[in-house]
mmCIF file of C-alpha atoms and ligand atoms in Angstrom:
data_model
loop_
_atom_site.group_PDB
_atom_site.id
_atom_site.type_symbol
_atom_site.label_atom_id
_atom_site.label_comp_id
_atom_site.label_asym_id
_atom_site.label_seq_id
_atom_site.Cartn_x
_atom_site.Cartn_y
_atom_site.Cartn_z
ATOM 1 C CA MET A 1 -25.076 -35.148 7.586
ATOM 2 C CA SER A 2 -22.135 -37.182 7.965
ATOM 3 C CA LEU A 3 -19.729 -36.842 4.876
ATOM 4 C CA ALA A 4 -17.254 -39.622 5.980
ATOM 5 C CA HIS A 5 -18.622 -42.515 3.939
ATOM 6 C CA GLY A 6 -15.485 -43.158 1.548
ATOM 7 C CA ARG A 7 -11.891 -44.008 2.325
ATOM 8 C CA ASN A 8 -10.837 -43.019 6.110
ATOM 9 C CA TYR A 9 -7.547 -41.186 6.632
ATOM 10 C CA LEU A 10 -5.935 -41.853 9.704
ATOM 11 C CA ALA A 11 -3.931 -38.874 10.259
ATOM 12 C CA ILE A 12 -2.752 -39.547 13.513
ATOM 13 C CA PRO A 13 1.275 -39.884 14.184
ATOM 14 C CA GLY A 14 1.621 -43.439 14.197
ATOM 15 C CA PRO A 15 0.534 -45.967 13.130
ATOM 16 C CA SER A 16 0.144 -44.218 9.894
ATOM 17 C CA VAL A 17 -1.218 -45.093 6.660
ATOM 18 C CA MET A 18 -0.735 -48.375 4.989
ATOM 19 C CA PRO A 19 -0.235 -48.476 1.415
ATOM 20 C CA ASP A 20 -2.147 -51.091 -0.690
ATOM 21 C CA ARG A 21 0.868 -52.404 -1.693
ATOM 22 C CA VAL A 22 2.003 -53.090 1.786
ATOM 23 C CA LEU A 23 -1.533 -54.687 2.371
ATOM 24 C CA ASN A 24 -1.486 -56.984 -0.680
ATOM 25 C CA ALA A 25 2.042 -58.156 -0.038
ATOM 26 C CA MET A 26 1.118 -59.466 3.506
ATOM 27 C CA HIS A 27 -1.929 -61.251 1.732
ATOM 28 C CA GLN A 28 -0.692 -64.621 0.887
ATOM 29 C CA ALA A 29 -0.274 -67.968 2.533
ATOM 30 C CA ALA A 30 2.068 -69.129 4.994
ATOM 31 C CA PRO A 31 5.607 -69.409 3.645
ATOM 32 C CA ASN A 32 8.319 -72.029 4.376
ATOM 33 C CA ILE A 33 10.544 -70.810 7.115
ATOM 34 C CA TYR A 34 12.932 -73.074 6.796
ATOM 35 C CA GLU A 35 14.535 -72.461 3.168
ATOM 36 C CA GLY A 36 13.558 -70.668 0.139
ATOM 37 C CA GLU A 37 12.073 -67.408 -0.727
ATOM 38 C CA LEU A 38 11.535 -66.081 2.398
ATOM 39 C CA VAL A 39 14.863 -66.889 3.733
ATOM 40 C CA ASP A 40 16.493 -64.862 0.718
ATOM 41 C CA MET A 41 14.122 -61.964 1.037
ATOM 42 C CA VAL A 42 14.855 -61.217 4.753
ATOM 43 C CA ALA A 43 18.490 -61.377 3.941
ATOM 44 C CA GLY A 44 17.963 -58.419 1.268
ATOM 45 C CA LEU A 45 15.911 -56.134 3.653
ATOM 46 C CA ILE A 46 19.263 -55.744 5.970
ATOM 47 C CA PRO A 47 21.010 -53.842 3.196
ATOM 48 C CA ASP A 48 17.850 -51.533 2.653
ATOM 49 C CA LEU A 49 17.133 -50.682 6.311
ATOM 50 C CA ARG A 50 20.758 -49.689 6.336
ATOM 51 C CA THR A 51 20.288 -47.107 3.562
ATOM 52 C CA VAL A 52 17.331 -45.699 4.930
ATOM 53 C CA ALA A 53 19.007 -45.110 8.018
ATOM 54 C CA ARG A 54 22.313 -43.920 6.599
ATOM 55 C CA THR A 55 24.577 -46.246 8.314
ATOM 56 C CA GLU A 56 27.013 -48.962 7.594
ATOM 57 C CA GLY A 57 26.358 -50.404 11.109
ATOM 58 C CA HIS A 58 24.443 -53.544 12.277
ATOM 59 C CA VAL A 59 20.780 -53.528 12.588
ATOM 60 C CA ALA A 60 18.767 -56.042 15.040
ATOM 61 C CA ILE A 61 14.812 -56.573 14.192
ATOM 62 C CA TYR A 62 12.387 -57.364 16.987
ATOM 63 C CA ILE A 63 9.023 -58.654 17.260
ATOM 64 C CA ALA A 64 8.217 -55.624 19.242
ATOM 65 C CA ASN A 65 6.739 -52.054 19.228
ATOM 66 C CA GLY A 66 8.771 -49.069 19.766
ATOM 67 C CA HIS A 67 8.824 -49.869 23.435
ATOM 68 C CA GLY A 68 10.240 -53.076 22.666
ATOM 69 C CA ALA A 69 12.982 -51.351 20.950
ATOM 70 C CA TRP A 70 13.689 -48.840 23.607
ATOM 71 C CA GLU A 71 14.048 -51.771 25.963
ATOM 72 C CA ALA A 72 16.039 -53.890 23.473
ATOM 73 C CA ALA A 73 18.692 -50.907 22.870
ATOM 74 C CA LEU A 74 19.003 -50.512 26.742
ATOM 75 C CA SER A 75 19.107 -54.103 27.400
ATOM 76 C CA ASN A 76 22.239 -54.690 25.425
ATOM 77 C CA VAL A 77 24.228 -51.513 26.936
ATOM 78 C CA VAL A 78 22.649 -50.421 30.043
ATOM 79 C CA ALA A 79 23.007 -52.211 33.352
ATOM 80 C CA ALA A 80 21.542 -51.716 36.712
ATOM 81 C CA GLY A 81 23.272 -48.843 38.565
ATOM 82 C CA ASP A 82 24.534 -47.319 35.481
ATOM 83 C CA LYS A 83 24.245 -43.840 34.486
ATOM 84 C CA VAL A 84 22.445 -42.221 31.784
ATOM 85 C CA LEU A 85 21.388 -38.700 30.660
ATOM 86 C CA VAL A 86 18.332 -38.058 28.898
ATOM 87 C CA LEU A 87 17.255 -34.983 27.070
ATOM 88 C CA ALA A 88 13.620 -34.621 26.957
ATOM 89 C CA THR A 89 11.411 -32.344 24.967
ATOM 90 C CA GLY A 90 8.106 -34.261 25.394
ATOM 91 C CA ARG A 91 6.447 -37.543 26.624
ATOM 92 C CA PHE A 92 8.483 -39.887 24.733
ATOM 93 C CA GLY A 93 12.010 -38.669 25.756
ATOM 94 C CA HIS A 94 10.617 -39.004 29.387
ATOM 95 C CA GLY A 95 9.003 -42.386 28.539
ATOM 96 C CA TRP A 96 12.510 -43.970 27.151
ATOM 97 C CA GLY A 97 13.974 -42.540 30.514
ATOM 98 C CA GLU A 98 11.632 -44.275 32.719
ATOM 99 C CA MET A 99 12.195 -47.532 30.930
ATOM 100 C CA ALA A 100 15.628 -46.914 31.753
ATOM 101 C CA ARG A 101 14.853 -46.284 35.545
ATOM 102 C CA ALA A 102 12.778 -49.318 35.592
ATOM 103 C CA LEU A 103 15.674 -51.145 34.280
ATOM 104 C CA GLY A 104 17.695 -50.035 37.256
ATOM 105 C CA ALA A 105 19.983 -47.192 35.396
ATOM 106 C CA GLU A 106 20.536 -44.241 37.479
ATOM 107 C CA VAL A 107 18.673 -41.788 35.093
ATOM 108 C CA GLU A 108 19.117 -38.068 35.057
ATOM 109 C CA VAL A 109 16.593 -36.142 32.997
ATOM 110 C CA MET A 110 17.314 -32.888 31.231
ATOM 111 C CA ASP A 111 13.745 -31.490 30.813
ATOM 112 C CA PHE A 112 13.718 -28.909 27.833
ATOM 113 C CA GLY A 113 10.060 -28.644 28.113
ATOM 114 C CA ASN A 114 7.044 -29.316 25.613
ATOM 115 C CA ARG A 115 7.946 -26.824 22.915
ATOM 116 C CA SER A 116 11.478 -26.202 22.392
ATOM 117 C CA PRO A 117 14.530 -28.038 21.106
ATOM 118 C CA ILE A 118 17.266 -29.593 23.386
ATOM 119 C CA ASP A 119 19.502 -26.449 24.409
ATOM 120 C CA LEU A 120 22.720 -27.737 23.542
ATOM 121 C CA ALA A 121 24.742 -25.282 25.603
ATOM 122 C CA GLN A 122 23.217 -26.708 28.660
ATOM 123 C CA VAL A 123 24.476 -30.117 27.520
ATOM 124 C CA ASP A 124 27.632 -28.657 27.051
ATOM 125 C CA THR A 125 27.593 -27.421 30.677
ATOM 126 C CA ARG A 126 26.447 -30.735 32.035
ATOM 127 C CA LEU A 127 28.897 -32.916 30.133
ATOM 128 C CA ARG A 128 32.237 -30.692 31.124
ATOM 129 C CA ALA A 129 30.684 -31.120 34.902
ATOM 130 C CA ASP A 130 30.993 -35.137 34.443
ATOM 131 C CA ARG A 131 34.877 -35.274 34.917
ATOM 132 C CA ASP A 132 34.935 -38.679 35.826
ATOM 133 C CA GLY A 133 32.850 -39.781 32.846
ATOM 134 C CA ASP A 134 30.227 -41.328 34.942
ATOM 135 C CA ILE A 135 27.622 -40.925 32.209
ATOM 136 C CA LYS A 136 27.612 -44.057 30.264
ATOM 137 C CA ALA A 137 25.142 -43.153 27.422
ATOM 138 C CA VAL A 138 23.255 -39.725 26.546
ATOM 139 C CA MET A 139 19.757 -40.804 24.877
ATOM 140 C CA ALA A 140 17.949 -38.225 23.146
ATOM 141 C CA VAL A 141 14.542 -38.456 21.128
ATOM 142 C CA HIS A 142 14.941 -36.747 17.618
ATOM 143 C CA VAL A 143 11.457 -36.377 16.637
ATOM 144 C CA ASP A 144 9.359 -36.207 19.835
ATOM 145 C CA THR A 145 6.168 -37.210 18.667
ATOM 146 C CA ALA A 146 4.025 -35.704 21.679
ATOM 147 C CA THR A 147 5.476 -32.024 20.864
ATOM 148 C CA SER A 148 6.745 -32.424 16.945
ATOM 149 C CA VAL A 149 10.184 -30.798 18.378
ATOM 150 C CA LEU A 150 12.856 -32.181 15.894
ATOM 151 C CA ASN A 151 16.357 -31.911 17.792
ATOM 152 C CA ASP A 152 19.707 -31.534 16.350
ATOM 153 C CA ILE A 153 21.032 -34.891 16.969
ATOM 154 C CA ALA A 154 24.306 -33.948 15.096
ATOM 155 C CA GLY A 155 24.383 -31.001 17.481
ATOM 156 C CA VAL A 156 24.308 -33.188 20.505
ATOM 157 C CA ARG A 157 27.142 -35.240 19.117
ATOM 158 C CA ALA A 158 29.263 -32.355 18.275
ATOM 159 C CA THR A 159 28.639 -31.140 21.970
ATOM 160 C CA MET A 160 29.802 -34.519 23.275
ATOM 161 C CA ASP A 161 32.928 -34.390 21.070
ATOM 162 C CA ALA A 162 33.727 -30.765 22.131
ATOM 163 C CA ALA A 163 33.366 -31.477 25.935
ATOM 164 C CA GLY A 164 35.510 -34.430 25.443
ATOM 165 C CA HIS A 165 32.809 -36.901 26.780
ATOM 166 C CA GLY A 166 32.874 -40.617 25.727
ATOM 167 C CA ALA A 167 29.583 -41.670 26.302
ATOM 168 C CA LEU A 168 27.322 -43.497 23.947
ATOM 169 C CA LEU A 169 24.765 -41.542 21.829
ATOM 170 C CA MET A 170 21.620 -43.444 21.683
ATOM 171 C CA ALA A 171 18.742 -41.622 19.243
ATOM 172 C CA ASP A 172 15.215 -42.302 19.176
ATOM 173 C CA CYS A 173 14.011 -42.192 15.658
ATOM 174 C CA ILE A 174 11.018 -43.891 15.930
ATOM 175 C CA ALA A 175 8.747 -40.970 14.419
ATOM 176 C CA SER A 176 11.364 -39.237 12.151
ATOM 177 C CA LEU A 177 13.092 -42.314 9.931
ATOM 178 C CA GLY A 178 11.629 -41.811 6.606
ATOM 179 C CA CYS A 179 10.406 -38.516 7.230
ATOM 180 C CA ASP A 180 13.086 -36.089 8.545
ATOM 181 C CA ARG A 181 16.752 -36.302 7.658
ATOM 182 C CA PHE A 182 18.498 -38.690 9.725
ATOM 183 C CA GLU A 183 22.186 -39.371 9.047
ATOM 184 C CA MET A 184 23.460 -42.087 11.506
ATOM 185 C CA ASP A 185 27.080 -42.573 10.748
ATOM 186 C CA ALA A 186 27.879 -38.915 9.569
ATOM 187 C CA TRP A 187 26.064 -37.584 12.694
ATOM 188 C CA GLY A 188 27.861 -39.932 15.073
ATOM 189 C CA VAL A 189 25.107 -41.737 16.293
ATOM 190 C CA ASP A 190 26.168 -45.167 18.123
ATOM 191 C CA ILE A 191 22.627 -46.622 18.509
ATOM 192 C CA MET A 192 19.010 -45.605 16.905
ATOM 193 C CA VAL A 193 15.870 -47.154 17.441
ATOM 194 C CA THR A 194 13.136 -47.131 15.194
ATOM 195 C CA ALA A 195 9.509 -49.216 14.656
ATOM 196 C CA SER A 196 7.868 -50.130 11.601
ATOM 197 C CA GLN A 197 4.521 -48.355 11.756
ATOM 198 C CA LYS A 198 5.197 -44.752 10.999
ATOM 199 C CA GLY A 199 7.741 -43.916 8.295
ATOM 200 C CA LEU A 200 8.195 -47.126 7.195
ATOM 201 C CA MET A 201 4.608 -47.749 6.563
ATOM 202 C CA THR A 202 4.242 -51.205 7.853
ATOM 203 C CA PRO A 203 1.911 -52.513 10.686
ATOM 204 C CA PRO A 204 2.988 -51.758 14.213
ATOM 205 C CA GLY A 205 4.918 -55.095 15.093
ATOM 206 C CA LEU A 206 8.394 -54.828 14.211
ATOM 207 C CA GLY A 207 11.331 -52.789 16.303
ATOM 208 C CA PHE A 208 14.634 -51.998 15.178
ATOM 209 C CA VAL A 209 18.051 -51.105 16.955
ATOM 210 C CA PHE A 210 20.586 -50.175 14.601
ATOM 211 C CA PHE A 211 24.302 -49.829 16.094
ATOM 212 C CA ASN A 212 27.698 -49.215 15.255
ATOM 213 C CA ASP A 213 30.852 -51.073 16.060
ATOM 214 C CA LYS A 214 31.495 -48.698 19.503
ATOM 215 C CA ALA A 215 28.306 -49.882 20.509
ATOM 216 C CA ALA A 216 28.649 -53.658 19.907
ATOM 217 C CA ALA A 217 31.934 -53.281 22.019
ATOM 218 C CA ALA A 218 30.317 -51.705 25.039
ATOM 219 C CA GLN A 219 27.464 -54.403 24.864
ATOM 220 C CA LEU A 220 27.151 -56.258 28.504
ATOM 221 C CA ASP A 221 28.341 -59.216 29.234
ATOM 222 C CA ARG A 222 24.997 -60.426 30.551
ATOM 223 C CA VAL A 223 21.811 -59.769 28.229
ATOM 224 C CA SER A 224 18.946 -62.064 28.085
ATOM 225 C CA ASN A 225 18.888 -64.344 24.931
ATOM 226 C CA TYR A 226 15.856 -62.280 23.401
ATOM 227 C CA TRP A 227 17.132 -58.870 23.732
ATOM 228 C CA ASN A 228 20.739 -59.804 22.724
ATOM 229 C CA TRP A 229 21.399 -58.053 19.223
ATOM 230 C CA ALA A 230 24.774 -59.748 18.119
ATOM 231 C CA LYS A 231 23.138 -62.952 16.714
ATOM 232 C CA ARG A 232 20.097 -60.890 15.381
ATOM 233 C CA ALA A 233 22.420 -58.934 13.553
ATOM 234 C CA ALA A 234 24.674 -61.680 12.335
ATOM 235 C CA PRO A 235 22.609 -64.671 12.181
ATOM 236 C CA ASP A 236 23.084 -68.020 10.530
ATOM 237 C CA TYR A 237 19.548 -69.237 10.190
ATOM 238 C CA LEU A 238 16.350 -67.336 9.760
ATOM 239 C CA TYR A 239 15.016 -67.962 13.006
ATOM 240 C CA GLU A 240 18.263 -66.282 14.741
ATOM 241 C CA TYR A 241 17.309 -63.260 13.225
ATOM 242 C CA PHE A 242 14.400 -63.094 15.479
ATOM 243 C CA ASN A 243 15.270 -65.420 18.252
ATOM 244 C CA GLY A 244 12.363 -67.694 17.206
ATOM 245 C CA THR A 245 9.812 -67.460 14.548
ATOM 246 C CA ALA A 246 10.046 -65.035 12.027
ATOM 247 C CA PRO A 247 7.042 -62.441 11.686
ATOM 248 C CA THR A 248 6.667 -63.661 8.157
ATOM 249 C CA HIS A 249 3.752 -61.048 7.037
ATOM 250 C CA HIS A 250 5.240 -58.043 8.565
ATOM 251 C CA LEU A 251 8.577 -58.816 6.530
ATOM 252 C CA PHE A 252 6.314 -59.139 3.526
ATOM 253 C CA GLY A 253 4.924 -56.017 4.332
ATOM 254 C CA LEU A 254 7.957 -54.539 5.013
ATOM 255 C CA ARG A 255 9.804 -55.637 1.707
ATOM 256 C CA ALA A 256 7.306 -53.909 -0.057
ATOM 257 C CA ALA A 257 7.480 -50.773 1.669
ATOM 258 C CA LEU A 258 11.078 -50.310 1.235
ATOM 259 C CA ASP A 259 10.462 -51.098 -2.451
ATOM 260 C CA LEU A 260 8.144 -47.698 -2.462
ATOM 261 C CA ILE A 261 10.793 -45.782 -0.775
ATOM 262 C CA ALA A 262 13.314 -47.081 -3.772
ATOM 263 C CA GLU A 263 11.231 -46.455 -6.361
ATOM 264 C CA GLU A 264 10.123 -43.110 -5.230
ATOM 265 C CA GLY A 265 13.678 -42.026 -5.772
ATOM 266 C CA GLY A 266 15.461 -43.204 -2.458
ATOM 267 C CA ILE A 267 15.086 -41.742 1.139
ATOM 268 C CA GLU A 268 16.291 -38.153 -0.450
ATOM 269 C CA ALA A 269 12.932 -37.949 -2.167
ATOM 270 C CA VAL A 270 11.147 -39.180 0.676
ATOM 271 C CA TRP A 271 12.282 -36.692 2.994
ATOM 272 C CA ALA A 272 11.705 -33.932 0.150
ATOM 273 C CA ARG A 273 8.028 -35.197 -0.253
ATOM 274 C CA HIS A 274 8.147 -34.912 3.577
ATOM 275 C CA ASP A 275 9.653 -31.212 3.794
ATOM 276 C CA ARG A 276 7.024 -29.868 1.125
ATOM 277 C CA LEU A 277 3.768 -31.188 2.696
ATOM 278 C CA ALA A 278 5.202 -30.012 6.156
ATOM 279 C CA GLN A 279 5.591 -26.873 4.580
ATOM 280 C CA ALA A 280 1.973 -26.535 3.110
ATOM 281 C CA ILE A 281 0.513 -27.653 6.613
ATOM 282 C CA TRP A 282 2.388 -24.930 8.652
ATOM 283 C CA ALA A 283 1.613 -22.461 6.018
ATOM 284 C CA ALA A 284 -2.106 -23.121 6.560
ATOM 285 C CA PHE A 285 -1.763 -23.524 10.542
ATOM 286 C CA GLU A 286 0.302 -19.873 10.442
ATOM 287 C CA VAL A 287 -2.829 -18.445 8.583
ATOM 288 C CA TRP A 288 -5.424 -19.838 10.920
ATOM 289 C CA GLY A 289 -3.470 -18.456 13.813
ATOM 290 C CA ASN A 290 -3.830 -14.932 12.620
ATOM 291 C CA ALA A 291 -7.052 -14.895 14.310
ATOM 292 C CA GLY A 292 -8.151 -16.705 16.948
ATOM 293 C CA PRO A 293 -6.682 -19.596 19.239
ATOM 294 C CA LEU A 294 -4.941 -21.986 16.751
ATOM 295 C CA GLU A 295 -1.195 -22.049 17.262
ATOM 296 C CA LEU A 296 1.832 -24.391 16.267
ATOM 297 C CA ASN A 297 3.312 -26.103 19.088
ATOM 298 C CA VAL A 298 6.682 -25.225 18.171
ATOM 299 C CA ALA A 299 7.013 -21.453 17.026
ATOM 300 C CA GLU A 300 10.333 -21.815 14.895
ATOM 301 C CA ALA A 301 10.099 -23.603 11.596
ATOM 302 C CA ALA A 302 13.843 -25.265 11.972
ATOM 303 C CA HIS A 303 12.996 -26.930 15.238
ATOM 304 C CA ARG A 304 9.616 -28.395 13.713
ATOM 305 C CA SER A 305 9.381 -32.369 12.694
ATOM 306 C CA ARG A 306 8.281 -32.997 9.065
ATOM 307 C CA ALA A 307 6.651 -36.282 10.378
ATOM 308 C CA VAL A 308 3.899 -34.626 12.990
ATOM 309 C CA THR A 309 2.631 -31.370 13.675
ATOM 310 C CA ALA A 310 1.314 -30.853 17.263
ATOM 311 C CA VAL A 311 -1.269 -27.984 17.663
ATOM 312 C CA ARG A 312 -2.860 -25.957 20.275
ATOM 313 C CA ILE A 313 -6.157 -24.767 20.319
ATOM 314 C CA GLY A 314 -7.756 -24.154 23.490
ATOM 315 C CA ALA A 315 -10.090 -26.371 25.523
ATOM 316 C CA PRO A 316 -12.483 -27.487 24.304
ATOM 317 C CA HIS A 317 -11.982 -26.953 21.045
ATOM 318 C CA GLY A 318 -9.165 -29.500 20.163
ATOM 319 C CA THR A 319 -11.507 -32.691 21.130
ATOM 320 C CA ALA A 320 -14.816 -30.879 19.535
ATOM 321 C CA LEU A 321 -12.810 -30.567 16.164
ATOM 322 C CA ARG A 322 -11.245 -34.237 16.236
ATOM 323 C CA GLN A 323 -14.805 -35.733 16.536
ATOM 324 C CA TRP A 324 -16.220 -33.592 14.020
ATOM 325 C CA VAL A 325 -13.521 -34.327 11.235
ATOM 326 C CA GLU A 326 -13.932 -37.958 12.281
ATOM 327 C CA HIS A 327 -17.737 -38.384 12.353
ATOM 328 C CA LYS A 328 -18.107 -35.626 9.823
ATOM 329 C CA ALA A 329 -15.508 -36.013 7.185
ATOM 330 C CA GLY A 330 -13.816 -39.413 7.792
ATOM 331 C CA VAL A 331 -10.230 -38.121 8.970
ATOM 332 C CA THR A 332 -8.739 -39.204 12.326
ATOM 333 C CA LEU A 333 -6.711 -36.759 14.065
ATOM 334 C CA GLY A 334 -4.169 -37.433 16.996
ATOM 335 C CA ILE A 335 -4.738 -36.654 20.497
ATOM 336 C CA GLY A 336 -2.864 -34.107 22.357
ATOM 337 C CA LEU A 337 -0.343 -36.002 24.512
ATOM 338 C CA GLY A 338 1.790 -34.954 27.344
ATOM 339 C CA MET A 339 0.597 -31.432 27.033
ATOM 340 C CA ALA A 340 -2.226 -31.673 30.100
ATOM 341 C CA GLU A 341 -3.283 -34.479 32.261
ATOM 342 C CA PRO A 342 -6.260 -36.194 30.892
ATOM 343 C CA GLU A 343 -8.869 -35.471 33.834
ATOM 344 C CA ASP A 344 -7.863 -31.430 33.284
ATOM 345 C CA PRO A 345 -10.149 -29.568 31.270
ATOM 346 C CA ALA A 346 -7.139 -28.320 29.410
ATOM 347 C CA TRP A 347 -6.384 -31.991 28.001
ATOM 348 C CA HIS A 348 -9.169 -31.048 25.284
ATOM 349 C CA GLY A 349 -7.098 -27.950 23.746
ATOM 350 C CA PHE A 350 -4.598 -29.951 21.869
ATOM 351 C CA PHE A 351 -4.378 -31.895 18.840
ATOM 352 C CA ARG A 352 -1.693 -33.389 16.238
ATOM 353 C CA VAL A 353 -1.843 -34.191 12.471
ATOM 354 C CA GLY A 354 0.338 -36.956 11.333
ATOM 355 C CA HIS A 355 1.831 -36.571 7.811
ATOM 356 C CA MET A 356 4.181 -39.642 7.839
ATOM 357 C CA GLY A 357 5.083 -42.150 5.259
ATOM 358 C CA HIS A 358 2.308 -42.927 2.962
ATOM 359 C CA VAL A 359 1.092 -39.346 2.605
ATOM 360 C CA ASN A 360 0.745 -36.915 -0.487
ATOM 361 C CA ALA A 361 -0.423 -33.922 -1.607
ATOM 362 C CA HIS A 362 -4.068 -34.742 -1.768
ATOM 363 C CA MET A 363 -4.466 -36.320 1.253
ATOM 364 C CA VAL A 364 -2.654 -33.184 3.104
ATOM 365 C CA LEU A 365 -5.003 -30.689 1.130
ATOM 366 C CA GLY A 366 -7.727 -32.992 2.027
ATOM 367 C CA VAL A 367 -6.946 -32.794 6.043
ATOM 368 C CA LEU A 368 -6.251 -28.828 6.043
ATOM 369 C CA GLY A 369 -9.862 -28.886 3.877
ATOM 370 C CA VAL A 370 -11.955 -30.809 6.560
ATOM 371 C CA ILE A 371 -10.242 -28.814 9.240
ATOM 372 C CA GLU A 372 -10.838 -25.675 7.839
ATOM 373 C CA ALA A 373 -14.600 -26.973 7.696
ATOM 374 C CA GLY A 374 -14.531 -27.951 11.170
ATOM 375 C CA LEU A 375 -13.209 -24.943 12.450
ATOM 376 C CA GLN A 376 -16.290 -22.811 10.489
ATOM 377 C CA ALA A 377 -19.022 -25.572 11.672
ATOM 378 C CA LEU A 378 -17.744 -25.097 15.427
ATOM 379 C CA ASP A 379 -17.302 -21.374 15.247
ATOM 380 C CA VAL A 380 -13.714 -21.578 16.308
ATOM 381 C CA PRO A 381 -12.349 -17.991 15.223
ATOM 382 C CA HIS A 382 -9.600 -18.398 12.810
ATOM 383 C CA GLY A 383 -7.244 -16.450 10.178
ATOM 384 C CA ASP A 384 -8.735 -16.442 6.298
ATOM 385 C CA GLY A 385 -6.770 -17.723 3.356
ATOM 386 C CA ALA A 386 -5.139 -20.805 4.909
ATOM 387 C CA LEU A 387 -6.262 -23.281 2.344
ATOM 388 C CA ALA A 388 -5.100 -20.633 -0.291
ATOM 389 C CA ALA A 389 -1.617 -20.562 1.347
ATOM 390 C CA ALA A 390 -1.308 -24.233 1.746
ATOM 391 C CA ALA A 391 -2.265 -24.967 -1.870
ATOM 392 C CA ARG A 392 0.195 -22.054 -2.918
ATOM 393 C CA VAL A 393 3.107 -24.312 -1.619
ATOM 394 C CA ILE A 394 1.887 -27.444 -3.321
ATOM 395 C CA ALA A 395 1.742 -25.382 -6.056
ATOM 396 C CA GLU A 396 5.377 -24.396 -6.207
ATOM 397 C CA GLY A 397 6.328 -27.868 -5.973
HETATM 398 C C1 LIG B 401 5.736 -43.854 18.591
HETATM 399 C C2 LIG B 401 6.902 -43.482 19.364
HETATM 400 C C3 LIG B 401 7.278 -44.304 20.224
HETATM 401 C C4 LIG B 401 6.887 -45.574 20.700
HETATM 402 O O1 LIG B 401 6.455 -46.676 19.923
HETATM 403 P P1 LIG B 401 5.447 -47.771 20.257
HETATM 404 O O2 LIG B 401 5.332 -48.535 18.941
HETATM 405 O O3 LIG B 401 3.846 -46.936 20.442
HETATM 406 O O4 LIG B 401 5.906 -48.386 21.413
HETATM 407 C C5 LIG B 401 8.324 -43.918 21.055
HETATM 408 N N1 LIG B 401 9.157 -42.803 20.577
HETATM 409 C C6 LIG B 401 8.802 -42.179 19.489
HETATM 410 C C7 LIG B 401 9.497 -40.937 19.013
HETATM 411 C C8 LIG B 401 7.326 -42.425 18.793
HETATM 412 O O5 LIG B 401 7.129 -41.621 17.829
#
């Protein structure tokens, strides 16, 4: 029997759950785009976006997904022939590097694998070897959504400073913003990219590039009008934010999402909630892993994201479990990404749980409960007491 009828929980690492407040805000007639409420509302988004990103810097908004934000950031500062250093800890780091290569950059990838964070000692050695300062930008993903590895972005900056290297530091916070602590200015990040559909709880379609004065000064002479961040960050008219028609209803949704963050008590409170919920999830998986094949992809808690959890369970259990919880219990889990090729049977041995954005204790306990039911139904061996362990974390509040 299927017990899936009721509200579905899309527990994948983006797009994330859309709050009713966001959906309702979008349900309205087309607004005047020349003057009036919308124009004032959009101007008010900018300081709130800066607050969430912990920066006094500039922000350019694009009608784009995360890949668009990647290209927007690169297009402003990386020219064909420029050298960039990519610090990869999963599929998304490699993807951003591939985009730089397609734009003509000379891309060097330091690959730290699928289960470990950036090794700062290796980065130090590499930067010190770059005596002529050929590396124009260091690109790092804060949380690689494929592996759920959390990287020490402040540490990357400290390593660059210690090596006396003047490259731009570019960070991808598409998965982490609004989930894991991120301090753009305090951590010395020059350019940060993010998107609307993860911690920002708004449908896919808005990409954001935050940049500081150093990055602004490094802007290329030649940038397409569409990707150029300068006018978008200092517009005189509404259309200049977007180089054309505003994404009106996405902006209504984003306004509601930023209000939710403020009403919760601000970004610190949002981080604290994500932390506690992630602790509950890790506690359950650690107990399940006491017997049988289940294993968190990232062994050390200090290197795990609070937005997404990547799990190794062995083929064919990953795919079987995802299908069971979706069809029997109304929860959609994320597929494994970048752990095996899709044609390889091993591909079926992974899954991910998204716990980013509009997620609370009952949703997390619900997702853990249906995973427990799925493990039982599918006869996947697992340790006993995982739900009690998770409940204890929640109870400690
Ligand atoms: C989701 C994600 C992307 C890609 O975003 P799209 O909106 O799918 O283009 C890039 N980087 C990270 C870290 C992500 O989580």
